[in-house]
Amino acid sequence: MAQINDNYFKLQAGYLFPEIGRRVREFQKEHPQADIIKMGIGDVTQPLTPFIIRAFHEGVEEMSKIETFKGYGPEQGYDFLREAIAKNDYQNRGADIHADEIFVSDGSKCDTGNILEIFGMNNVIAMQDPVYPVYVDTSVMAGRTGEYLGNGYYDGLVYLPCNAENGFIPEIPKKKVDIVFLCYPNNPTGTTAGKPELKKWVDYAIKNKTIILYDSAYEAYISDPEIPHSIYEIEGAKKVAIEFRSFSKTAGFTGTRCAYTVIPKNLVASSSDGSDKPLYPLWFRRHTTKFNGVSYPVQKAAAAIFTPEGKKEVRATINYYMNNAKILRESLAKLGFHVFGGVNAPYVWVNSGRQIKSWELFDKLLHEAYVVGTPGSGFGPSGEGYFRFSSFATHESVLKAMERLGNLKW
Ligand SMILES: *Cc1c(COP(=O)(O)O)cnc(C)c1O
């Protein structure tokens, strides 16, 4: 008899967004005329920009002619894209990363979920709380946690609380951890970490032989010149960190799919015989065995992001979203919310300041203002009482949503 992977039964009912979807659908069914404004899910709304679309079209055309047709591409990604990434995202910022250390993929969700495959089963894994749910759920599926403890925590994971008191930067854990997920600019809190804060983590990782899994999906939203875009801008990080980047939020590729992971060639972890072994060949083996590359037109479109025209267009779209973030921040502060994030990241993280739980606020906003946000508790127990607004909505809908919140009776 075939055996099932029982770890899946440990997963908690409904990934956050299906539960939001369910409540919204139910409300819409009862109130068909309600014009609901969705500021919950972290998906972009603005289309791919003209220069990037043109490159995408050119890629499609090339596929139609025998002279330029392409079959399987290199699994790691085309050189033209990896070289553009290495130069623009790393070398131009003083981070010594080379094209052959970059693995182009179809998403950071998949990469952050798959990366643990190259690590042994006995690692102690730590993650921020609140957190991007993918890191937790994929750890559970892979049997890297114990049972669900019933209060938002899984046995076996180390939770690093991020709250207003610590400025949403977790304290260095007292217990030694082997692997730590860090995400900056952060989803869900929209907060960032400066060089001194990240340096503490890199130093900890060097001292304890910990691997940092650094998710910088939102780096393009950083405007403060003091905030690092990459973990590799921190001295020593190449010895301890893997970095995940995505074109999803940078350039509206959520539906187009293109991302990349950086594994420095000299990054090592311990093998069971006690010797240090490089991680690069393992991920290389995994990637080339289980993945056949991102489609050529998509990689061609992604490379256009790094041209002067592409950069200008991408910047304009990001400015559009960040103007929304500014309106959200200012309006919510005026309404008495405690407001965090939204300056170097597209998410605004708020506490209502009114002693209500995250899901209660969700229902209140849905029922009384027809506005959908994301309950902070859905991202982890330390998110209770908080709420996330996304600036990826359209400008008009942000204004309308904030006007409706202004009319709420508390
Ligand atoms: C959106 C997001 C990603 C990007 O995922 P893709 O699969 O590349 O679309 C990665 N990490 C975080 C924290 C995100 O919010």
Coordinates of C-alpha atoms and ligand atoms in Angstrom, one line a residue:
M1 CA 0.0 0.0 0.0
A2 CA 1.3 3.4 -0.9
Q3 CA 2.1 5.6 2.0
I4 CA 1.2 9.3 2.1
N5 CA 3.5 12.0 3.3
D6 CA 1.8 12.6 6.7
N7 CA 3.6 15.8 7.2
Y8 CA 1.0 17.5 5.0
F9 CA -1.6 16.8 7.7
K10 CA 0.4 19.0 10.1
L11 CA -0.3 22.0 7.9
Q12 CA -2.8 24.4 9.3
A13 CA -6.2 24.7 7.6
G14 CA -6.1 27.1 4.7
Y15 CA -3.0 28.9 3.7
L16 CA -3.8 32.5 4.6
F17 CA -4.9 33.7 1.2
P18 CA -7.4 31.0 0.5
E19 CA -9.1 31.9 3.8
I20 CA -9.2 35.6 2.9
G21 CA -10.6 34.6 -0.5
R22 CA -13.3 32.5 1.1
R23 CA -14.4 35.3 3.4
V24 CA -14.5 37.8 0.6
R25 CA -16.5 35.5 -1.7
E26 CA -19.0 34.8 1.0
F27 CA -19.4 38.5 1.8
Q28 CA -19.7 39.3 -2.0
K29 CA -22.4 36.6 -2.4
E30 CA -24.5 38.2 0.4
H31 CA -23.8 41.7 -0.9
P32 CA -23.5 41.6 -4.6
Q33 CA -23.5 45.4 -5.0
A34 CA -20.6 45.9 -2.6
D35 CA -17.7 47.3 -4.5
I36 CA -14.8 45.6 -2.7
I37 CA -11.4 47.1 -2.8
K38 CA -8.6 44.5 -2.5
M39 CA -5.5 45.5 -0.8
G40 CA -4.7 42.1 0.6
I41 CA -2.7 39.8 -1.6
G42 CA 0.8 40.8 -2.6
D43 CA 0.3 40.9 -6.3
V44 CA 1.1 43.7 -8.6
T45 CA -1.6 45.5 -10.7
Q46 CA 0.4 47.6 -13.2
P47 CA 1.1 45.9 -16.6
L48 CA 4.6 45.1 -18.0
T49 CA 6.1 48.3 -19.4
P50 CA 6.5 49.0 -23.2
F51 CA 10.3 48.4 -23.5
I52 CA 10.1 45.1 -21.6
I53 CA 7.0 44.0 -23.6
R54 CA 8.9 44.7 -26.8
A55 CA 11.8 42.5 -25.8
F56 CA 9.2 39.8 -24.8
H57 CA 7.6 40.1 -28.3
E58 CA 11.0 39.9 -30.0
G59 CA 11.7 36.7 -28.0
V60 CA 8.5 35.2 -29.2
E61 CA 9.2 36.1 -32.8
E62 CA 12.6 34.5 -32.6
M63 CA 10.9 31.3 -31.6
S64 CA 8.9 31.4 -34.9
K65 CA 12.0 31.2 -37.3
I66 CA 14.2 28.3 -37.9
E67 CA 17.4 30.5 -37.7
T68 CA 16.6 31.8 -34.3
F69 CA 14.4 29.1 -32.8
K70 CA 15.5 27.8 -29.4
G71 CA 14.8 24.5 -27.7
Y72 CA 16.0 23.7 -24.2
G73 CA 18.1 26.5 -22.9
P74 CA 20.8 26.3 -20.3
E75 CA 19.2 25.2 -17.1
Q76 CA 21.0 27.8 -15.1
G77 CA 19.7 30.6 -17.4
Y78 CA 21.0 32.3 -20.5
D79 CA 24.4 34.0 -20.1
F80 CA 23.0 37.3 -21.3
L81 CA 20.6 37.4 -18.4
R82 CA 23.0 36.1 -15.7
E83 CA 25.7 38.6 -16.8
A84 CA 23.2 41.5 -16.7
I85 CA 22.2 40.4 -13.2
A86 CA 25.8 40.0 -11.9
K87 CA 26.8 43.4 -13.3
N88 CA 23.8 45.5 -12.4
D89 CA 22.5 43.9 -9.2
Y90 CA 25.9 43.0 -7.6
Q91 CA 29.1 44.3 -9.1
N92 CA 27.7 47.9 -9.6
R93 CA 26.9 47.9 -5.9
G94 CA 30.3 46.6 -4.8
A95 CA 29.2 43.0 -4.3
D96 CA 31.6 40.5 -5.8
I97 CA 29.1 38.1 -7.4
H98 CA 29.7 36.4 -10.7
A99 CA 27.3 35.3 -13.5
D100 CA 28.1 31.6 -12.8
E101 CA 27.0 31.9 -9.2
I102 CA 23.5 32.9 -10.4
F103 CA 20.7 30.4 -11.0
V104 CA 17.8 31.8 -13.0
S105 CA 14.4 30.2 -12.0
D106 CA 10.7 30.5 -12.4
G107 CA 10.2 32.0 -9.0
S108 CA 11.6 32.8 -5.5
K109 CA 8.6 31.0 -4.0
C110 CA 9.8 27.8 -5.5
D111 CA 13.5 28.5 -4.7
T112 CA 12.9 29.4 -1.1
G113 CA 10.7 26.3 -0.8
N114 CA 13.2 24.0 -2.5
I115 CA 16.5 25.2 -1.1
L116 CA 16.2 23.1 2.0
E117 CA 16.6 20.0 -0.2
I118 CA 20.4 20.5 -0.2
F119 CA 20.5 20.6 3.6
G120 CA 20.5 17.7 6.0
M121 CA 17.4 16.8 8.0
N122 CA 18.8 17.6 11.4
N123 CA 19.4 21.4 11.0
V124 CA 17.8 23.7 13.4
I125 CA 15.9 26.2 11.3
A126 CA 15.0 29.7 12.4
M127 CA 12.7 32.2 10.8
Q128 CA 11.2 35.6 11.5
D129 CA 7.8 35.9 13.1
P130 CA 5.7 37.2 11.3
V131 CA 7.0 35.6 8.2
Y132 CA 6.3 34.9 4.5
P133 CA 4.3 31.7 5.0
V134 CA 6.2 29.7 2.3
Y135 CA 9.3 29.2 4.5
V136 CA 7.2 27.7 7.3
D137 CA 4.8 25.5 5.2
T138 CA 7.6 24.1 3.0
S139 CA 9.6 23.2 6.1
V140 CA 6.5 21.4 7.5
M141 CA 5.9 19.5 4.2
A142 CA 9.5 18.4 4.1
G143 CA 9.2 16.9 7.6
R144 CA 11.6 19.4 9.1
T145 CA 9.3 20.4 12.0
G146 CA 7.5 18.6 14.7
E147 CA 3.8 18.8 15.3
Y148 CA 1.7 21.9 15.2
L149 CA 1.5 23.2 18.8
G150 CA -1.9 24.8 18.4
N151 CA -1.0 28.4 19.1
G152 CA 0.6 29.4 15.8
Y153 CA 3.8 27.6 16.4
Y154 CA 5.3 24.4 15.1
D155 CA 7.5 22.3 17.3
G156 CA 11.1 22.2 16.2
L157 CA 11.2 25.6 14.4
V158 CA 12.9 28.6 16.1
Y159 CA 10.8 31.7 15.9
L160 CA 12.4 35.1 15.9
P161 CA 9.8 37.6 17.0
C162 CA 9.8 40.9 15.0
N163 CA 7.8 43.7 16.6
A164 CA 7.6 47.4 17.2
E165 CA 9.9 47.0 20.3
N166 CA 12.8 45.5 18.3
G167 CA 12.2 47.6 15.2
F168 CA 11.2 44.4 13.4
I169 CA 14.8 43.2 13.4
P170 CA 15.1 39.9 15.3
E171 CA 17.5 39.5 18.2
I172 CA 20.3 37.1 17.7
P173 CA 18.9 33.8 19.1
K174 CA 20.2 32.4 22.4
K175 CA 20.0 28.9 21.1
K176 CA 22.3 28.1 18.2
V177 CA 20.6 27.8 14.8
D178 CA 22.0 26.2 11.7
I179 CA 19.8 27.9 9.0
V180 CA 18.0 31.2 9.2
F181 CA 15.6 32.8 6.8
L182 CA 15.8 36.6 6.7
C183 CA 13.7 38.7 4.4
Y184 CA 14.5 42.4 3.9
P185 CA 12.8 44.6 2.8
N186 CA 10.4 42.6 4.8
N187 CA 7.2 40.9 3.8
P188 CA 4.8 41.3 5.7
T189 CA 6.0 44.2 7.8
G190 CA 7.4 46.5 5.1
T191 CA 10.4 47.3 7.3
T192 CA 14.1 47.2 6.4
A193 CA 17.4 46.4 8.0
G194 CA 20.5 48.6 7.8
K195 CA 24.1 47.4 7.4
P196 CA 24.9 47.4 11.1
E197 CA 21.9 45.1 11.9
L198 CA 22.7 42.7 9.0
K199 CA 26.4 42.7 10.0
K200 CA 25.4 41.3 13.4
W201 CA 23.6 38.4 11.7
V202 CA 26.5 37.8 9.3
D203 CA 29.0 37.8 12.2
Y204 CA 26.7 35.4 14.1
A205 CA 26.6 33.1 11.0
I206 CA 30.3 33.1 10.6
K207 CA 30.9 32.3 14.2
N208 CA 28.3 29.5 14.3
K209 CA 28.6 28.2 10.8
T210 CA 25.0 29.1 10.2
I211 CA 23.7 29.6 6.7
I212 CA 21.6 32.7 6.0
L213 CA 18.8 32.3 3.4
Y214 CA 18.3 36.0 2.4
D215 CA 15.1 36.9 0.5
S216 CA 15.4 40.3 -1.1
A217 CA 12.4 40.1 -3.4
Y218 CA 11.6 43.7 -2.6
E219 CA 15.1 45.3 -2.9
A220 CA 14.0 47.5 -5.8
Y221 CA 11.7 49.4 -3.5
I222 CA 14.6 50.7 -1.4
S223 CA 15.0 54.4 -1.7
D224 CA 17.2 55.1 1.4
P225 CA 20.8 55.0 0.2
E226 CA 22.0 53.6 3.5
I227 CA 19.9 50.5 3.2
P228 CA 21.7 47.5 1.5
H229 CA 20.0 45.9 -1.4
S230 CA 21.9 42.6 -1.0
I231 CA 23.2 40.6 1.9
Y232 CA 26.5 40.5 -0.1
E233 CA 27.0 44.2 0.5
I234 CA 27.8 43.1 4.1
E235 CA 31.4 42.0 4.6
G236 CA 31.8 38.3 5.0
A237 CA 28.3 37.4 3.7
K238 CA 29.6 35.5 0.7
K239 CA 30.9 32.9 3.2
V240 CA 27.5 32.4 4.9
A241 CA 24.6 33.5 2.7
I242 CA 22.4 32.4 -0.2
E243 CA 20.3 35.2 -1.7
F244 CA 16.9 35.0 -3.5
R245 CA 15.7 37.7 -5.9
S246 CA 12.7 37.9 -8.1
F247 CA 11.5 40.0 -11.0
S248 CA 7.9 39.6 -9.7
K249 CA 7.7 42.7 -7.6
T250 CA 10.7 44.5 -9.3
A251 CA 9.1 44.6 -12.7
G252 CA 5.6 43.1 -12.5
F253 CA 6.6 39.5 -13.4
T254 CA 4.3 37.8 -11.0
G255 CA 2.4 36.3 -14.0
T256 CA 5.4 36.1 -16.3
R257 CA 7.7 34.2 -13.9
C258 CA 11.4 34.9 -13.5
A259 CA 13.6 35.0 -10.5
Y260 CA 17.1 33.9 -9.5
T261 CA 19.1 32.5 -6.6
V262 CA 22.7 33.3 -5.8
I263 CA 25.0 30.6 -4.3
P264 CA 28.6 31.8 -4.0
K265 CA 31.1 29.2 -5.1
N266 CA 33.0 29.3 -1.8
L267 CA 29.9 28.9 0.5
V268 CA 30.3 25.7 2.5
A269 CA 28.3 23.6 5.0
S270 CA 29.3 20.5 7.0
S271 CA 28.9 17.0 5.6
S272 CA 28.3 14.0 7.8
D273 CA 32.0 13.0 7.7
G274 CA 32.7 16.3 9.4
S275 CA 34.4 18.0 6.4
D276 CA 33.2 21.3 4.9
K277 CA 31.7 20.9 1.4
P278 CA 30.6 23.6 -1.0
L279 CA 26.9 24.0 -1.5
Y280 CA 27.2 25.3 -5.1
P281 CA 27.6 21.9 -6.8
L282 CA 24.6 20.5 -4.9
W283 CA 22.3 23.2 -6.0
F284 CA 23.7 23.0 -9.5
R285 CA 23.0 19.3 -9.5
R286 CA 19.5 19.8 -8.2
H287 CA 18.7 22.7 -10.6
T288 CA 19.9 20.9 -13.7
T289 CA 18.2 17.7 -12.7
K290 CA 14.8 19.0 -11.7
F291 CA 14.5 22.1 -13.7
N292 CA 14.8 22.8 -17.5
G293 CA 15.1 26.6 -17.5
V294 CA 12.9 29.6 -17.8
S295 CA 11.4 30.2 -21.3
Y296 CA 13.6 32.2 -23.6
P297 CA 11.2 35.1 -24.3
V298 CA 10.7 35.6 -20.5
Q299 CA 14.5 35.7 -20.0
K300 CA 14.8 38.1 -22.8
A301 CA 12.1 40.3 -21.3
A302 CA 13.9 40.1 -17.9
A303 CA 17.2 41.2 -19.4
A304 CA 15.5 44.3 -20.8
I305 CA 14.9 45.4 -17.2
F306 CA 18.6 46.1 -17.0
T307 CA 18.8 48.4 -20.0
P308 CA 18.5 52.2 -19.5
E309 CA 15.0 52.3 -20.9
G310 CA 13.9 49.3 -18.9
K311 CA 15.4 50.8 -15.7
K312 CA 13.5 54.0 -16.2
E313 CA 10.2 52.2 -16.8
V314 CA 10.6 50.0 -13.8
R315 CA 11.4 52.9 -11.6
A316 CA 8.3 54.8 -12.8
T317 CA 6.1 51.8 -11.8
I318 CA 7.8 51.5 -8.4
N319 CA 7.3 55.2 -7.8
Y320 CA 3.6 54.7 -8.6
Y321 CA 3.3 52.0 -6.0
M322 CA 5.4 53.9 -3.5
N323 CA 3.2 57.0 -3.9
N324 CA 0.3 54.7 -2.8
A325 CA 2.4 53.6 0.1
K326 CA 2.9 57.2 1.2
I327 CA -0.9 57.9 1.0
L328 CA -1.6 54.7 3.0
R329 CA 1.0 55.7 5.6
E330 CA -0.3 59.2 6.0
S331 CA -4.0 58.4 5.9
L332 CA -3.7 55.5 8.4
A333 CA -1.6 57.5 10.8
K334 CA -4.2 60.3 10.7
L335 CA -6.9 57.7 11.6
G336 CA -5.0 56.7 14.7
F337 CA -3.2 53.6 13.5
H338 CA 0.4 52.9 14.5
V339 CA 2.1 52.7 11.1
F340 CA 5.3 50.8 10.1
G341 CA 7.0 50.1 6.9
G342 CA 5.9 51.5 3.5
V343 CA 9.0 53.6 3.1
N344 CA 11.5 51.2 1.5
A345 CA 8.9 48.5 0.8
P346 CA 5.5 48.3 -0.8
Y347 CA 3.8 47.0 2.4
V348 CA 2.4 49.1 5.2
W349 CA 2.1 47.3 8.5
V350 CA -0.3 48.7 11.0
N351 CA -1.6 48.2 14.5
S352 CA -5.1 49.6 14.8
G353 CA -4.2 50.9 18.3
R354 CA -7.7 49.8 19.4
Q355 CA -7.1 46.4 21.0
I356 CA -8.7 44.3 18.3
K357 CA -7.4 41.1 16.8
S358 CA -6.2 40.9 13.3
W359 CA -9.1 38.8 11.9
E360 CA -11.6 41.0 13.8
L361 CA -10.2 44.0 12.0
F362 CA -10.3 42.1 8.7
D363 CA -14.0 41.4 9.2
K364 CA -14.8 44.9 10.3
L365 CA -13.0 46.5 7.3
L366 CA -14.6 44.0 4.9
H367 CA -18.1 44.4 6.2
E368 CA -18.2 48.1 7.0
A369 CA -15.8 49.6 4.4
Y370 CA -15.6 46.8 1.8
V371 CA -11.9 47.0 2.0
V372 CA -9.7 43.8 2.1
G373 CA -6.3 43.8 3.8
T374 CA -4.3 40.9 5.3
P375 CA -4.6 40.0 8.9
G376 CA -1.1 40.1 10.5
S377 CA -1.8 37.0 12.6
G378 CA -1.9 35.0 9.4
F379 CA 1.9 35.5 9.0
G380 CA 2.7 34.2 12.5
P381 CA 1.8 34.6 16.1
S382 CA 3.8 37.8 16.6
G383 CA 1.6 39.4 13.8
E384 CA -1.5 39.3 16.1
G385 CA -3.0 42.7 16.4
Y386 CA -1.3 43.9 13.2
F387 CA -2.7 44.2 9.7
R388 CA -1.0 44.5 6.3
F389 CA -2.0 46.9 3.5
S390 CA -0.5 46.5 0.1
S391 CA 0.3 49.5 -2.0
F392 CA 0.1 47.3 -5.2
A393 CA -3.6 48.5 -5.6
T394 CA -4.4 51.2 -8.1
H395 CA -4.0 54.8 -7.0
E396 CA -7.8 55.4 -7.3
S397 CA -8.6 52.5 -5.2
V398 CA -6.1 53.5 -2.5
L399 CA -7.8 56.9 -2.2
K400 CA -11.2 55.4 -2.1
A401 CA -10.2 52.8 0.5
M402 CA -8.7 55.4 2.7
E403 CA -11.8 57.7 2.4
R404 CA -14.0 54.7 3.5
L405 CA -11.7 54.0 6.4
G406 CA -12.1 57.6 7.5
N407 CA -15.9 57.1 7.8
L408 CA -15.6 53.9 10.0
K409 CA -17.3 54.0 13.5
W410 CA -15.1 52.4 16.1
Ligands
LIG1 C1 6.4 37.9 -3.7 C2 7.5 37.3 -2.9 C3 8.5 36.5 -3.5 C4 8.5 36.3 -5.0 O1 8.0 35.1 -5.4 P1 8.0 34.7 -6.9 O2 7.7 33.2 -6.8 O3 9.3 35.0 -7.5 O4 6.8 35.4 -7.6 C5 9.5 36.0 -2.8 N1 9.6 36.3 -1.5 C6 8.7 37.1 -0.9 C7 8.9 37.4 0.6 C8 7.6 37.6 -1.6 O5 6.7 38.3 -0.9

